Short mmCIF file of C-alpha atoms and ligand atoms in Angstrom, two decimals:
data_model
loop_
_atom_site.label_atom_id
_atom_site.label_comp_id
_atom_site.label_asym_id
_atom_site.label_seq_id
_atom_site.Cartn_x
_atom_site.Cartn_y
_atom_site.Cartn_z
CA MET L 77 7.92 111.88 -29.12
CA ILE L 78 9.60 115.35 -28.78
CA TYR L 79 12.58 115.10 -26.80
CA ASN L 80 12.66 118.89 -25.26
CA GLU L 81 9.35 120.14 -26.22
CA GLU L 82 9.77 123.85 -24.73
CA PHE L 83 12.44 124.99 -27.10
CA GLU L 84 11.89 122.07 -29.95
CA THR L 85 8.24 123.32 -30.19
CA MET L 86 8.77 126.90 -30.13
CA PRO L 87 6.86 129.21 -31.70
CA ARG L 88 8.58 130.57 -34.32
CA GLU L 89 8.98 134.22 -32.88
CA VAL L 90 10.20 133.60 -30.06
CA ILE L 91 12.68 131.61 -31.34
CA LYS L 92 13.96 134.63 -33.30
CA SER L 93 13.87 136.64 -30.66
CA LEU L 94 15.87 133.78 -28.53
CA GLN L 95 18.78 133.44 -31.64
CA VAL L 96 19.11 137.37 -31.66
CA LYS L 97 19.66 137.62 -27.98
CA ARG L 98 21.95 134.51 -27.97
CA LEU L 99 24.05 135.69 -31.11
CA GLN L 100 24.60 138.84 -28.67
CA GLN L 101 26.21 136.81 -25.71
CA VAL L 102 28.02 134.98 -28.65
CA LEU L 103 29.69 137.59 -30.89
CA GLU L 104 30.57 139.89 -27.54
CA ARG L 105 32.75 136.55 -25.93
CA VAL L 106 34.02 135.78 -28.93
CA TYR L 107 35.48 140.01 -30.16
CA HIS L 108 36.81 139.58 -26.53
CA THR L 109 38.41 136.01 -26.20
CA VAL L 110 39.06 135.83 -29.67
CA GLY L 111 41.75 137.58 -31.37
CA PHE L 112 41.26 136.39 -34.90
CA TYR L 113 37.11 137.77 -34.31
CA LYS L 114 38.28 140.94 -32.82
CA LYS L 115 40.82 141.19 -36.26
CA SER L 116 38.30 139.99 -38.47
CA PHE L 117 35.64 142.33 -37.53
CA ASP L 118 37.75 145.40 -37.51
CA ALA L 119 38.78 144.71 -41.14
CA ALA L 120 35.05 144.27 -41.28
CA LYS L 121 34.82 147.59 -39.11
CA VAL L 122 31.78 145.89 -37.15
CA LYS L 123 31.72 145.74 -33.95
CA PRO L 124 28.87 142.90 -31.90
CA ASP L 125 26.75 145.80 -31.46
CA ASP L 126 26.05 146.90 -34.65
CA ILE L 127 23.95 143.74 -34.84
CA LYS L 128 20.79 144.42 -33.79
CA SER L 129 18.73 141.31 -36.15
CA ILE L 130 19.88 138.00 -38.11
CA ALA L 131 19.25 140.58 -40.72
CA ASP L 132 22.97 142.89 -38.99
CA MET L 133 24.52 139.28 -39.70
CA LYS L 134 25.14 140.23 -42.54
CA LYS L 135 28.12 142.95 -41.82
CA LEU L 136 29.30 140.31 -40.09
CA PRO L 137 32.29 139.20 -42.35
CA PHE L 138 33.30 134.91 -42.93
CA ILE L 139 34.80 132.10 -41.46
CA THR L 140 35.81 129.34 -43.59
CA ARG L 141 37.76 126.46 -43.14
CA LYS L 142 40.92 127.77 -44.89
CA ASP L 143 40.48 130.62 -41.31
CA LEU L 144 40.28 126.99 -39.28
CA ARG L 145 43.06 125.41 -41.21
CA ASP L 146 45.63 129.22 -40.11
CA ASN L 147 44.37 128.75 -37.20
CA TYR L 148 45.82 124.68 -36.34
CA PRO L 149 45.79 123.47 -34.03
CA PHE L 150 43.97 126.12 -30.35
CA GLY L 151 43.66 129.16 -32.67
CA LEU L 152 39.81 129.60 -32.11
CA PHE L 153 39.62 128.23 -28.44
CA SER L 154 38.16 130.98 -26.42
CA VAL L 155 38.37 129.84 -23.15
CA PRO L 156 41.31 128.15 -21.99
CA MET L 157 42.38 125.14 -22.33
CA SER L 158 42.40 123.57 -18.90
CA SER L 159 38.11 124.48 -19.29
CA VAL L 160 38.20 122.62 -22.04
CA VAL L 161 37.68 118.88 -21.31
CA ARG L 162 37.59 116.57 -25.29
CA LEU L 163 39.24 117.29 -27.99
CA HIS L 164 38.11 115.56 -32.14
CA ALA L 165 39.73 116.23 -35.26
CA SER L 166 39.56 116.34 -39.04
CA SER L 167 42.02 114.17 -41.65
CA GLY L 168 44.81 116.16 -42.57
CA THR L 169 48.77 116.58 -42.11
CA SER L 170 49.71 118.76 -39.58
CA GLY L 171 48.39 122.56 -40.21
CA ARG L 172 45.59 120.49 -42.80
CA SER L 173 43.25 119.75 -40.74
CA ALA L 174 41.19 121.28 -37.99
CA VAL L 175 40.85 120.86 -34.60
CA PHE L 176 37.46 121.11 -32.77
CA GLY L 177 37.16 121.72 -28.49
CA TYR L 178 34.23 120.69 -26.66
CA THR L 179 33.96 121.34 -23.22
CA LYS L 180 31.85 120.60 -20.23
CA ARG L 181 28.73 121.83 -21.60
CA ASP L 182 29.59 122.01 -24.59
CA ILE L 183 29.54 117.46 -24.90
CA GLU L 184 26.23 117.93 -23.03
CA THR L 185 24.83 120.11 -25.11
CA TRP L 186 25.79 118.50 -27.83
CA SER L 187 24.24 115.03 -26.20
CA ASP L 188 20.93 116.55 -25.68
CA LEU L 189 21.14 116.91 -29.60
CA ILE L 190 21.95 113.48 -30.38
CA ALA L 191 19.31 112.78 -27.00
CA ARG L 192 16.86 115.18 -29.53
CA CYS L 193 17.17 113.44 -32.90
CA LEU L 194 17.35 110.16 -30.96
CA VAL L 195 13.83 110.71 -29.92
CA ALA L 196 12.53 112.07 -32.98
CA ALA L 197 13.98 108.41 -35.08
CA GLY L 198 11.04 107.29 -32.16
CA ILE L 199 13.43 105.83 -30.58
CA THR L 200 13.69 105.29 -26.39
CA LYS L 201 16.02 104.31 -22.51
CA ASN L 202 14.25 100.71 -24.32
CA ASP L 203 15.98 100.69 -27.56
CA ILE L 204 19.74 98.83 -28.15
CA ILE L 205 21.69 100.58 -30.63
CA HIS L 206 24.58 98.39 -32.27
CA ASN L 207 27.11 102.64 -33.07
CA ALA L 208 29.15 102.03 -36.86
CA PHE L 209 30.07 105.41 -36.93
CA GLY L 210 33.87 105.11 -36.37
CA TYR L 211 35.03 106.05 -32.91
CA GLY L 212 38.97 108.62 -32.88
CA LEU L 213 38.33 111.25 -34.07
CA PHE L 214 35.79 111.70 -36.81
CA THR L 215 32.91 113.31 -34.03
CA GLY L 216 30.34 110.68 -35.09
CA GLY L 217 30.92 107.78 -33.31
CA LEU L 218 31.74 109.51 -29.65
CA GLY L 219 28.92 112.26 -30.97
CA LEU L 220 26.01 109.97 -30.97
CA HIS L 221 27.08 107.71 -28.44
CA TYR L 222 26.91 110.21 -25.67
CA GLY L 223 23.38 111.40 -26.58
CA ALA L 224 22.30 107.58 -26.51
CA GLU L 225 23.13 107.06 -23.21
CA LYS L 226 21.20 110.01 -22.46
CA ILE L 227 18.06 108.87 -23.16
CA GLY L 228 19.43 105.94 -21.33
CA ALA L 229 19.89 103.41 -24.55
CA SER L 230 22.11 100.40 -24.16
CA VAL L 231 24.84 101.62 -26.68
CA ILE L 232 27.62 98.69 -28.67
CA PRO L 233 29.88 100.89 -29.81
CA MET L 234 31.10 99.41 -33.13
CA SER L 235 32.81 101.68 -34.63
CA GLY L 236 33.19 101.17 -38.09
CA GLY L 237 35.34 98.54 -40.23
CA ASN L 238 34.97 94.22 -40.08
CA ALA L 239 31.73 93.60 -41.83
CA LYS L 240 31.88 90.22 -40.62
CA ARG L 241 31.68 91.53 -37.12
CA GLN L 242 29.27 93.34 -36.84
CA ILE L 243 26.20 91.28 -38.39
CA MET L 244 27.87 89.10 -35.92
CA ILE L 245 26.64 91.03 -33.05
CA LEU L 246 23.90 92.52 -34.77
CA GLN L 247 22.88 88.65 -34.70
CA ASP L 248 23.33 88.67 -31.23
CA PHE L 249 22.80 91.09 -29.57
CA GLY L 250 19.80 92.10 -31.05
CA PRO L 251 20.10 95.83 -32.18
CA THR L 252 16.85 98.04 -33.06
CA VAL L 253 18.90 100.49 -34.00
CA ILE L 254 21.30 101.25 -36.45
CA CYS L 255 23.89 103.79 -36.76
CA CYS L 256 26.12 104.71 -39.98
CA THR L 257 27.41 105.98 -42.67
CA PRO L 258 24.81 104.69 -45.71
CA SER L 259 27.47 103.28 -48.17
CA TYR L 260 28.46 101.64 -44.74
CA ALA L 261 24.26 100.24 -44.36
CA LEU L 262 24.19 98.75 -48.13
CA HIS L 263 27.57 97.44 -47.32
CA LEU L 264 26.85 95.09 -45.03
CA ALA L 265 23.80 94.04 -46.37
CA GLU L 266 25.37 92.73 -49.05
CA GLU L 267 28.16 91.24 -46.45
CA GLY L 268 25.13 89.58 -45.11
CA LYS L 269 23.88 88.21 -48.17
CA ALA L 270 27.60 86.48 -48.90
CA LEU L 271 26.86 84.91 -45.76
CA GLY L 272 23.43 83.80 -46.18
CA VAL L 273 22.04 85.53 -43.98
CA ASP L 274 18.35 87.48 -44.09
CA MET L 275 19.32 90.87 -42.00
CA LYS L 276 15.26 91.59 -42.04
CA SER L 277 15.01 89.18 -40.11
CA LEU L 278 16.75 91.00 -37.21
CA LYS L 279 15.77 93.07 -34.97
CA LEU L 280 16.28 96.28 -36.62
CA ARG L 281 13.97 98.49 -36.00
CA VAL L 282 15.46 102.33 -38.03
CA GLY L 283 18.61 103.07 -39.17
CA ILE L 284 19.66 106.66 -38.33
CA PHE L 285 22.64 108.13 -41.59
CA GLY L 286 24.58 110.75 -42.02
CA ALA L 287 28.38 112.18 -42.61
CA GLU L 288 27.43 111.72 -45.98
CA PRO L 289 24.63 111.77 -49.22
CA TRP L 290 23.13 109.76 -50.36
CA ASN L 291 19.35 109.84 -52.18
CA LYS L 292 15.74 108.34 -51.44
CA SER L 293 16.79 106.09 -53.98
CA THR L 294 19.98 104.66 -51.41
CA ARG L 295 16.51 105.16 -48.93
CA ASP L 296 14.77 102.54 -50.76
CA GLU L 297 17.22 100.57 -50.80
CA ILE L 298 18.65 100.74 -47.41
CA GLU L 299 14.56 100.59 -45.63
CA LYS L 300 14.29 96.93 -48.15
CA ALA L 301 16.94 95.32 -47.40
CA PHE L 302 17.28 95.07 -44.01
CA GLY L 303 12.80 95.43 -43.49
CA ILE L 304 14.24 99.34 -41.46
CA THR L 305 12.26 102.87 -41.20
CA ALA L 306 16.16 104.15 -42.56
CA LEU L 307 16.43 108.33 -41.57
CA ASP L 308 18.91 111.64 -42.49
CA LEU L 309 21.19 112.40 -39.61
CA PHE L 310 23.33 116.51 -40.28
CA GLY L 311 26.51 117.62 -39.49
CA LEU L 312 29.37 119.11 -39.60
CA SER L 313 32.38 118.81 -36.62
CA GLU L 314 33.95 122.70 -37.31
CA VAL L 315 30.05 123.38 -35.99
CA ILE L 316 29.45 120.13 -33.19
CA GLY L 317 29.50 117.73 -34.86
CA PRO L 318 25.97 115.25 -35.77
CA GLY L 319 22.37 116.14 -33.84
CA MET L 320 22.35 119.52 -35.59
CA ALA L 321 20.37 118.71 -37.90
CA MET L 322 18.16 115.42 -37.89
CA GLU L 323 14.66 114.18 -39.97
CA CYS L 324 11.00 113.37 -38.15
CA LEU L 325 9.15 110.25 -38.18
CA GLU L 326 6.55 112.36 -39.20
CA GLY L 327 7.43 114.25 -42.21
CA ARG L 328 10.49 112.00 -43.56
CA ASN L 329 10.94 114.90 -45.53
CA GLY L 330 13.88 117.31 -44.40
CA MET L 331 16.03 117.37 -41.56
CA HIS L 332 15.26 120.23 -38.35
CA ILE L 333 18.15 122.23 -37.68
CA PHE L 334 17.77 122.91 -33.94
CA GLU L 335 17.47 127.11 -33.77
CA ASP L 336 18.17 127.91 -30.31
CA HIS L 337 21.46 127.03 -30.68
CA PHE L 338 22.50 127.61 -34.76
CA ILE L 339 21.29 130.36 -37.54
CA VAL L 340 21.20 128.25 -40.08
CA GLU L 341 21.50 132.10 -43.32
CA THR L 342 21.37 130.51 -46.67
CA ILE L 343 24.02 132.25 -49.16
CA ASN L 344 25.03 132.17 -52.26
CA PRO L 345 28.46 130.74 -52.96
CA GLN L 346 29.94 133.37 -55.81
CA THR L 347 30.03 136.96 -54.25
CA GLY L 348 28.18 135.60 -50.78
CA GLU L 349 25.46 137.80 -50.88
CA VAL L 350 22.37 136.28 -48.66
CA LEU L 351 19.47 135.02 -50.36
CA PRO L 352 15.58 134.83 -49.03
CA GLU L 353 14.80 131.82 -47.33
CA GLY L 354 13.86 128.94 -49.58
CA SER L 355 16.60 129.51 -52.22
CA GLU L 356 19.00 127.12 -53.46
CA GLY L 357 22.44 127.78 -52.08
CA GLU L 358 25.22 126.80 -49.36
CA LEU L 359 24.24 126.81 -46.07
CA VAL L 360 26.04 129.06 -43.37
CA PHE L 361 25.99 128.11 -39.41
CA THR L 362 26.44 130.39 -36.55
CA THR L 363 26.57 128.57 -32.84
CA LEU L 364 24.62 129.80 -30.62
CA THR L 365 26.39 127.91 -27.29
CA LYS L 366 29.29 126.36 -28.44
CA GLU L 367 32.26 127.54 -25.50
CA ALA L 368 35.39 125.95 -26.72
CA GLY L 369 35.07 126.67 -30.37
CA PRO L 370 32.08 129.08 -31.15
CA LEU L 371 31.39 129.70 -35.29
CA ILE L 372 30.71 132.82 -36.69
CA ARG L 373 28.63 132.80 -39.87
CA TYR L 374 31.21 129.87 -40.73
CA ARG L 375 30.49 129.21 -44.81
CA SER L 376 29.78 125.24 -44.71
CA GLY L 377 29.79 124.50 -48.24
CA ASP L 378 26.61 122.02 -48.71
CA ILE L 379 24.59 123.19 -50.77
CA SER L 380 20.26 122.83 -50.09
CA ARG L 381 17.13 124.80 -49.73
CA LEU L 382 15.54 125.35 -46.18
CA ILE L 383 12.10 124.27 -45.23
CA THR L 384 9.58 126.49 -43.71
CA GLU L 385 6.58 125.22 -44.00
CA PRO L 386 5.17 123.55 -40.48
CA CYS L 387 6.08 120.00 -39.95
CA ARG L 388 3.21 117.66 -38.59
CA CYS L 389 5.81 116.60 -35.67
CA GLY L 390 4.68 119.70 -34.42
CA ARG L 391 9.08 120.59 -34.35
CA SER L 392 8.48 124.03 -35.34
CA HIS L 393 12.34 124.37 -36.51
CA VAL L 394 13.31 125.07 -40.04
CA LYS L 395 14.18 122.17 -42.60
CA MET L 396 16.45 122.08 -44.72
CA GLU L 397 16.13 120.01 -48.03
CA ARG L 398 19.28 116.69 -48.54
CA VAL L 399 22.59 117.91 -48.87
CA LEU L 400 23.85 116.54 -52.50
CA LYS L 401 25.99 118.94 -53.49
CA ARG L 402 28.77 120.81 -52.65
CA SER L 403 30.15 124.54 -53.36
CA ASP L 404 34.21 123.27 -53.04
CA ASP L 405 36.47 121.01 -54.32
CA MET L 406 36.23 119.04 -51.18
CA LEU L 407 35.18 114.88 -51.52
CA ILE L 408 33.10 112.68 -48.64
CA ILE L 409 35.32 109.10 -49.34
CA ARG L 410 33.63 106.68 -47.21
CA GLY L 411 32.66 109.32 -44.22
CA ILE L 412 36.52 111.55 -44.72
CA ASN L 413 36.59 114.31 -46.42
CA ILE L 414 39.76 115.43 -48.57
CA PHE L 415 40.13 118.03 -50.85
CA PRO L 416 42.56 117.62 -53.26
CA SER L 417 44.56 119.49 -51.85
CA GLN L 418 46.08 117.52 -49.22
CA ILE L 419 46.34 114.52 -51.33
CA GLU L 420 49.17 117.34 -53.24
CA ALA L 421 50.57 118.00 -49.60
CA ILE L 422 51.37 115.08 -49.19
CA LEU L 423 52.74 113.81 -52.96
CA VAL L 424 55.58 116.98 -52.50
CA ASP L 425 56.69 115.76 -49.54
CA ILE L 426 57.75 112.81 -51.16
CA GLU L 427 60.95 113.07 -53.45
CA GLY L 428 60.61 111.21 -57.01
CA LEU L 429 57.48 112.73 -57.98
CA GLN L 430 55.56 115.39 -60.60
CA PRO L 431 52.80 117.28 -59.75
CA ASN L 432 50.72 115.70 -62.09
CA TYR L 433 47.56 113.37 -60.82
CA GLN L 434 44.47 112.10 -61.45
CA ILE L 435 42.27 111.39 -58.30
CA ILE L 436 39.25 108.30 -59.49
CA ILE L 437 36.65 107.80 -57.28
CA ASP L 438 34.32 104.92 -57.87
CA LYS L 439 32.19 102.44 -55.51
CA VAL L 440 33.08 98.95 -55.60
CA GLY L 441 29.97 97.12 -54.65
CA ALA L 442 28.94 99.56 -51.72
CA LEU L 443 32.04 100.77 -50.32
CA ASP L 444 34.07 104.04 -52.48
CA SER L 445 37.31 103.62 -54.17
CA LEU L 446 40.15 105.86 -54.89
CA ASP L 447 42.45 105.68 -57.33
CA LEU L 448 45.81 107.52 -57.65
CA GLN L 449 47.91 107.85 -60.53
CA VAL L 450 50.75 110.27 -59.99
CA GLU L 451 53.15 110.87 -62.33
CA VAL L 452 57.41 109.90 -61.59
CA SER L 453 59.95 112.40 -61.76
CA ASP L 454 61.84 111.45 -65.28
CA LYS L 455 65.44 111.33 -63.73
CA ILE L 456 62.97 108.45 -61.09
CA CYS L 457 62.45 106.86 -64.85
CA SER L 458 66.29 106.78 -65.93
CA ASP L 459 67.91 105.38 -62.29
CA SER L 460 68.79 101.77 -62.84
CA GLY L 461 67.81 101.30 -59.18
CA GLY L 462 64.08 101.42 -61.60
CA VAL L 463 61.79 99.03 -60.04
CA LYS L 464 62.03 98.73 -56.51
CA GLU L 465 62.50 103.00 -56.08
CA LEU L 466 58.77 103.09 -57.53
CA GLN L 467 57.63 100.71 -55.49
CA LYS L 468 58.67 101.51 -52.43
CA ILE L 469 57.70 105.17 -53.72
CA GLU L 470 54.07 103.20 -54.09
CA LYS L 471 54.24 101.95 -51.07
CA ARG L 472 55.53 105.90 -48.93
CA ILE L 473 51.96 107.19 -50.82
CA VAL L 474 49.41 103.83 -49.88
CA LYS L 475 50.52 104.06 -46.51
CA ASP L 476 51.03 108.85 -45.68
CA MET L 477 47.50 108.20 -47.26
CA LYS L 478 46.24 106.06 -45.31
CA ASP L 479 48.11 106.95 -41.55
CA TYR L 480 46.76 111.09 -42.16
CA LEU L 481 43.73 111.19 -44.11
CA GLY L 482 42.31 107.56 -43.16
CA ILE L 483 42.00 105.99 -46.72
CA ALA L 484 43.43 103.40 -48.70
CA ALA L 485 44.02 104.05 -51.89
CA ARG L 486 45.02 101.69 -54.75
CA VAL L 487 48.02 104.21 -55.70
CA LYS L 488 49.92 103.81 -59.73
CA LEU L 489 52.90 105.58 -60.53
CA VAL L 490 53.17 106.81 -64.69
CA GLN L 491 55.40 107.93 -66.74
CA PRO L 492 55.93 111.85 -66.64
CA ASN L 493 53.81 113.52 -69.56
CA THR L 494 50.74 110.16 -69.19
CA LEU L 495 48.25 111.95 -67.44
CA GLN L 496 46.90 115.82 -69.45
CA LYS L 497 48.43 119.12 -68.38
CA THR L 498 44.75 120.43 -68.49
CA GLY L 499 42.56 116.74 -67.68
CA ALA L 500 40.27 117.02 -64.77
CA LYS L 501 41.90 116.34 -61.13
CA VAL L 502 39.75 114.56 -60.07
CA ILE L 503 37.11 112.37 -61.60
CA ASP L 504 34.39 111.53 -59.52
CA LYS L 505 32.40 108.78 -61.69
CA ARG L 506 29.88 108.26 -58.22
CA ARG L 507 25.87 108.73 -58.89
CA TYR L 508 24.00 109.91 -55.74
O1 DLL X 637 30.11 114.09 -40.76
C1 DLL X 637 29.76 114.21 -38.25
C2 DLL X 637 28.69 113.78 -38.79
C3 DLL X 637 28.82 112.14 -38.30
C4 DLL X 637 26.56 113.40 -39.46
C5 DLL X 637 27.55 110.91 -38.20
C6 DLL X 637 26.19 113.11 -39.20
C7 DLL X 637 25.45 111.78 -38.61
P1 DLL X 637 32.39 115.92 -41.12
O2 DLL X 637 32.86 114.67 -41.06
O3 DLL X 637 33.46 117.61 -40.42
O4 DLL X 637 30.33 115.87 -39.68
O5 DLL X 637 31.62 116.09 -41.95
C8 DLL X 637 30.61 116.92 -42.28
O6 DLL X 637 28.93 115.56 -43.76
O7 DLL X 637 29.37 119.93 -44.70
C9 DLL X 637 28.16 117.26 -44.55
O8 DLL X 637 29.35 118.12 -46.62
C10 DLL X 637 28.57 115.51 -44.67
N1 DLL X 637 27.22 115.30 -44.12
C11 DLL X 637 27.29 114.97 -42.92
N2 DLL X 637 25.97 114.68 -42.78
C12 DLL X 637 25.26 114.88 -44.47
C13 DLL X 637 23.99 114.27 -44.21
C14 DLL X 637 29.78 114.46 -40.12
N3 DLL X 637 23.14 113.66 -43.67
C15 DLL X 637 30.07 117.05 -44.31
N4 DLL X 637 24.06 113.91 -45.49
C16 DLL X 637 29.40 118.28 -44.19
C17 DLL X 637 25.23 114.73 -46.53
C18 DLL X 637 25.80 114.86 -44.40
N5 DLL X 637 25.96 114.99 -46.37
#
């Protein structure tokens, strides 16, 4: 089943010309409404008029996450605040997170995109959807929610956490669809097992998973534990949120990128050079229809490869392979994106610490864990109030990590010069 037959099965030449037309419109708009773009296009000596084809896009400068942060909170909006009806944001302290605005039409577009994804998964208005993506500033919960309502399905706005209650609802309400991060699905399966619940006996038929990397063996594990078909959903909050790309039931080898709304390029992350379609590289997205926060050539940091072979589902949109690697040091912990620099920013604000730390990421059961070791200063070590002071600092770090980044960390303070100055700041023991 296809939600929007006209656009999702458009012949490739028609998609390409629609993209160019929409691109020219959005370039004109951002150049005249967003100071950042005017400055960056002028610095690159390029005018919207110079872009006559997709190939011309290489003349345009990239926009990066740093630009988003530098323009925190609303500096990149291209509409007045009175036209913005929703704000989402990434985690982080002031100036280190990014804010994403949506107009009424953006919410419409986003809901339509999610509706496409749900229909690609065979979901109809007769389904009950258990949505365990986090609601709030994270785009997963509300993003999926509006799309699910759009197709007339019944949505349970579960959000994350509280596994026992989730399992109770899964048993009592009989949802046929579950949406969450793949690791949370495995966690629910483990909890179910511990409670003696046979997850295969639930009414679930299909699962939509995303927001973090997962591989084929995790897919197999989830499908076996729940007796469902598991599909991959991709998106970035900067660009619009979930719903940029979705695996279809028929193909199951990559996610269709909705090219009437986004242009995707593949670049060499080191040089920025545009690579031929089908090469492995960093994906760069341009929004064609977004009103509040259009992005021109946004470097996602996600490494993937485009698949151009026609898909048997009939959709003509290019597919992307599952994302397992990044070009930068961003970490995804329980679906939350964090950078070591954001942890560093929390630590430098706390007196008595040295800037030396080590982050160790692992799994406890199915869920990610984060251990943080931080060196204390010589002064704190020699102070008489020692142990109490240390406990206070530890508690403060745990609290700030939770408050600003949304991460539950286990923190250990260590003596000065314990952590090798040259040693890795991040040790990621997880395997994808
Ligand atoms: O994770 C949006 C989302 C919500 C996607 C629900 C899918 C489902 P951010 O928090 O901005 O947005 O994180 C975006 O997460 O750049 C990827 O690195 C990673 N990511 C998202 N989906 C997938 C996926 C949401 N299916 C970042 N596979 C992206 C692998 C994914 N990585």
